[in-house]
Amino acid sequence: MLSGHRNLRSSLASVCSACAPRRRRFWAGGDPHAAERTEALLLPALLTDAEIEALLAHAASFGRRRSSGHGALGEELREVPHDVCFSGSHVALYLHRGGQLRAALPGLHAKLLRAMRAQPGDWGDPSSPLRVRCIELHSYSRGGGLLEAAHRDNGSVLTLSVLLSAPGREHAGGEFVTYAEGAPVLHAAQGRGDALLFHSERLHNV
């Protein structure tokens, strides 16, 4: 059960999807579980408390934004700035629009990109140009979650999810789930600022 849970989702895509060769999907060869066999890498304490507070202060500076989707937001989320409402207990604010996060917090923006491109292992060629496709601040209240069946970040190459609230103190629940051969795999972040890096087409839920 989620309560007071927040995370940051950042994903990278090809620099020019219109002129780049069409990227072959993991399951194009007929194996629906190919993406699920790729790595999911835990990055402990990627962001500091000070960086998280700066990020949340930047998000709060927008005030209440117009949202779409469910009109009946729960009381806990009514004053949370957001661009989209996925349910009455799950909203998201888009921080990539107009390059706003990079302009306001350039050091933090650069740190997130380095974390996604500089890890050892099968994360693609770090010299291959990728662009930021989206940076989303997700906020959940009790009962909320990303529960869509067969959810993938289609259109992106890499995704980084960062826990912005303290487990056991600021929220309960909120486990990140990927899948291996159809079976759920729990990735329990131990602390605020922990991040999980994964290939975007890997099935996942929160």
Short mmCIF file of C-alpha atoms in Angstrom, two decimals:
data_model
loop_
_atom_site.label_atom_id
_atom_site.label_comp_id
_atom_site.label_asym_id
_atom_site.label_seq_id
_atom_site.Cartn_x
_atom_site.Cartn_y
_atom_site.Cartn_z
CA MET A 1 0.00 0.00 0.00
CA LEU A 2 1.48 3.33 -1.04
CA SER A 3 1.33 6.40 1.12
CA GLY A 4 3.24 9.63 0.46
CA HIS A 5 5.52 8.01 -2.11
CA ARG A 6 7.42 10.08 -4.70
CA ASN A 7 9.91 9.13 -7.37
CA LEU A 8 11.67 10.72 -10.33
CA ARG A 9 11.59 8.96 -13.70
CA SER A 10 14.08 9.96 -16.39
CA SER A 11 14.40 8.28 -19.78
CA LEU A 12 16.69 8.69 -22.78
CA ALA A 13 15.89 8.16 -26.44
CA SER A 14 17.73 8.43 -29.75
CA VAL A 15 18.86 11.97 -30.52
CA CYS A 16 16.88 12.04 -33.77
CA SER A 17 14.33 9.27 -33.93
CA ALA A 18 13.06 10.56 -37.27
CA CYS A 19 16.41 10.23 -39.03
CA ALA A 20 17.95 7.35 -37.07
CA PRO A 21 17.43 3.74 -38.21
CA ARG A 22 14.33 2.25 -36.60
CA ARG A 23 15.44 0.60 -33.36
CA ARG A 24 14.79 -3.13 -33.31
CA ARG A 25 12.49 -4.08 -30.45
CA PHE A 26 13.71 -6.68 -27.98
CA TRP A 27 10.90 -9.06 -28.91
CA ALA A 28 11.10 -8.61 -32.68
CA GLY A 29 12.62 -12.09 -32.97
CA GLY A 30 9.54 -13.65 -31.40
CA ASP A 31 10.74 -13.95 -27.77
CA PRO A 32 8.37 -11.94 -25.54
CA HIS A 33 10.73 -12.27 -22.54
CA ALA A 34 13.93 -10.99 -24.22
CA ALA A 35 13.72 -7.54 -22.60
CA GLU A 36 13.11 -9.12 -19.19
CA ARG A 37 16.51 -10.85 -19.37
CA THR A 38 18.33 -7.52 -19.47
CA GLU A 39 19.91 -6.11 -16.33
CA ALA A 40 18.27 -3.83 -13.75
CA LEU A 41 21.01 -2.03 -11.83
CA LEU A 42 20.54 -0.59 -8.32
CA LEU A 43 22.51 2.65 -7.72
CA PRO A 44 22.47 3.28 -3.93
CA ALA A 45 22.33 6.88 -2.71
CA LEU A 46 22.57 8.36 -6.21
CA LEU A 47 20.99 11.63 -5.03
CA THR A 48 21.72 13.35 -1.72
CA ASP A 49 19.04 14.76 0.58
CA ALA A 50 20.11 18.28 -0.46
CA GLU A 51 19.70 17.45 -4.16
CA ILE A 52 16.28 15.91 -3.55
CA GLU A 53 15.13 18.93 -1.54
CA ALA A 54 16.31 21.25 -4.33
CA LEU A 55 14.43 19.17 -6.89
CA LEU A 56 11.20 19.16 -4.85
CA ALA A 57 11.48 22.91 -4.22
CA HIS A 58 11.85 23.47 -7.97
CA ALA A 59 8.75 21.34 -8.62
CA ALA A 60 6.76 23.18 -5.93
CA SER A 61 7.60 26.52 -7.55
CA PHE A 62 5.20 25.78 -10.41
CA GLY A 63 2.16 25.87 -8.17
CA ARG A 64 -0.85 23.84 -9.18
CA ARG A 65 -0.71 22.92 -12.88
CA ARG A 66 -3.56 21.90 -15.15
CA SER A 67 -3.92 18.15 -15.35
CA SER A 68 -5.81 15.68 -17.48
CA GLY A 69 -7.30 12.32 -16.62
CA HIS A 70 -9.20 11.64 -13.42
CA GLY A 71 -10.88 14.74 -12.01
CA ALA A 72 -11.43 13.41 -8.49
CA LEU A 73 -8.02 13.67 -6.84
CA GLY A 74 -7.61 12.45 -3.29
CA GLU A 75 -7.05 15.08 -0.63
CA GLU A 76 -3.35 14.22 -0.25
CA LEU A 77 -2.61 15.14 -3.88
CA ARG A 78 -4.91 18.10 -4.53
CA GLU A 79 -2.19 20.69 -3.87
CA VAL A 80 0.65 18.69 -5.45
CA PRO A 81 1.81 20.35 -8.73
CA HIS A 82 1.15 18.01 -11.65
CA ASP A 83 0.60 17.92 -15.39
CA VAL A 84 -1.24 14.63 -15.61
CA CYS A 85 -3.47 12.64 -13.29
CA PHE A 86 -3.31 8.88 -13.87
CA SER A 87 -5.76 8.13 -11.06
CA GLY A 88 -7.11 9.76 -7.92
CA SER A 89 -3.97 8.56 -6.12
CA HIS A 90 -1.24 9.03 -8.77
CA VAL A 91 -0.09 12.23 -10.52
CA ALA A 92 3.02 13.30 -12.43
CA LEU A 93 4.76 16.60 -13.19
CA TYR A 94 6.79 16.92 -16.42
CA LEU A 95 10.15 18.53 -15.60
CA HIS A 96 11.63 18.16 -19.09
CA ARG A 97 9.32 20.67 -20.79
CA GLY A 98 11.22 23.57 -22.25
CA GLY A 99 14.45 22.32 -20.68
CA GLN A 100 13.24 23.67 -17.32
CA LEU A 101 15.09 21.22 -15.05
CA ARG A 102 18.38 21.65 -16.91
CA ALA A 103 18.03 25.44 -16.67
CA ALA A 104 17.11 25.47 -12.97
CA LEU A 105 19.39 22.69 -11.70
CA PRO A 106 22.09 22.07 -14.32
CA GLY A 107 24.37 20.11 -11.98
CA LEU A 108 21.59 17.72 -10.97
CA HIS A 109 20.46 17.32 -14.58
CA ALA A 110 24.02 16.45 -15.67
CA LYS A 111 24.41 14.01 -12.75
CA LEU A 112 21.29 12.07 -13.79
CA LEU A 113 22.54 11.76 -17.37
CA ARG A 114 26.02 10.65 -16.25
CA ALA A 115 24.47 7.99 -14.04
CA MET A 116 22.55 6.62 -17.01
CA ARG A 117 25.43 6.59 -19.49
CA ALA A 118 28.53 5.74 -17.43
CA GLN A 119 27.63 2.43 -15.75
CA PRO A 120 29.65 -0.72 -16.55
CA GLY A 121 27.74 -3.44 -18.34
CA ASP A 122 25.33 -3.64 -21.25
CA TRP A 123 23.99 -0.07 -21.34
CA GLY A 124 24.84 0.71 -24.93
CA ASP A 125 27.73 2.67 -26.37
CA PRO A 126 28.29 5.74 -24.12
CA SER A 127 29.57 7.66 -27.15
CA SER A 128 26.27 7.09 -28.97
CA PRO A 129 24.23 10.30 -28.69
CA LEU A 130 20.98 10.08 -26.74
CA ARG A 131 18.59 12.87 -25.80
CA VAL A 132 16.40 13.32 -22.75
CA ARG A 133 12.94 12.10 -23.75
CA CYS A 134 11.21 12.82 -20.46
CA ILE A 135 11.80 13.62 -16.78
CA GLU A 136 8.72 12.98 -14.67
CA LEU A 137 8.11 13.57 -10.97
CA HIS A 138 5.55 10.96 -9.84
CA SER A 139 3.57 11.43 -6.62
CA TYR A 140 1.37 8.74 -5.09
CA SER A 141 -1.06 8.72 -2.18
CA ARG A 142 -2.43 5.71 -0.31
CA GLY A 143 -3.49 2.98 -2.71
CA GLY A 144 -1.74 4.51 -5.73
CA GLY A 145 0.71 2.83 -8.05
CA LEU A 146 1.78 2.28 -11.64
CA LEU A 147 -0.26 -0.89 -12.10
CA GLU A 148 -0.84 -0.95 -15.86
CA ALA A 149 -0.40 -4.49 -17.18
CA ALA A 150 2.52 -5.01 -19.59
CA HIS A 151 3.83 -1.47 -18.97
CA ARG A 152 7.02 -0.55 -20.85
CA ASP A 153 8.63 2.85 -21.55
CA ASN A 154 8.28 2.40 -25.30
CA GLY A 155 10.14 4.97 -27.36
CA SER A 156 13.03 5.23 -24.89
CA VAL A 157 16.32 3.35 -24.60
CA LEU A 158 17.23 3.68 -20.90
CA THR A 159 15.14 4.61 -17.86
CA LEU A 160 16.30 5.70 -14.40
CA SER A 161 13.86 5.68 -11.46
CA VAL A 162 14.95 7.51 -8.27
CA LEU A 163 13.21 7.15 -4.89
CA LEU A 164 12.61 10.63 -3.44
CA SER A 165 10.89 9.70 -0.17
CA ALA A 166 12.25 7.81 2.84
CA PRO A 167 10.95 4.22 3.18
CA GLY A 168 9.25 3.57 6.50
CA ARG A 169 9.20 7.25 7.44
CA GLU A 170 7.63 9.15 4.56
CA HIS A 171 5.88 6.25 2.83
CA ALA A 172 4.91 2.61 3.06
CA GLY A 173 5.00 0.28 0.07
CA GLY A 174 6.20 1.60 -3.28
CA GLU A 175 8.28 -1.40 -4.33
CA PHE A 176 9.58 -1.30 -7.89
CA VAL A 177 8.78 -4.49 -9.78
CA THR A 178 10.28 -5.89 -12.98
CA TYR A 179 9.68 -9.36 -14.44
CA ALA A 180 11.81 -12.36 -15.40
CA GLU A 181 10.18 -14.99 -17.63
CA GLY A 182 6.83 -13.57 -16.54
CA ALA A 183 7.54 -13.82 -12.79
CA PRO A 184 7.73 -10.60 -10.68
CA VAL A 185 11.13 -9.46 -9.36
CA LEU A 186 11.06 -6.95 -6.48
CA HIS A 187 13.69 -4.19 -6.34
CA ALA A 188 13.39 -2.75 -2.84
CA ALA A 189 15.17 0.59 -2.51
CA GLN A 190 16.82 0.80 0.88
CA GLY A 191 16.90 4.57 1.22
CA ARG A 192 15.92 7.94 -0.12
CA GLY A 193 17.99 8.77 -3.18
CA ASP A 194 18.45 5.16 -4.33
CA ALA A 195 17.95 4.66 -8.07
CA LEU A 196 17.26 1.80 -10.45
CA LEU A 197 18.60 1.86 -14.02
CA PHE A 198 17.00 -0.46 -16.59
CA HIS A 199 16.36 -0.86 -20.29
CA SER A 200 13.17 1.05 -21.03
CA GLU A 201 11.37 -1.80 -22.76
CA ARG A 202 11.64 -4.04 -19.72
CA LEU A 203 8.22 -4.64 -18.14
CA HIS A 204 7.82 -2.78 -14.85
CA ASN A 205 5.33 -1.59 -12.25
CA VAL A 206 5.29 0.32 -8.94
#
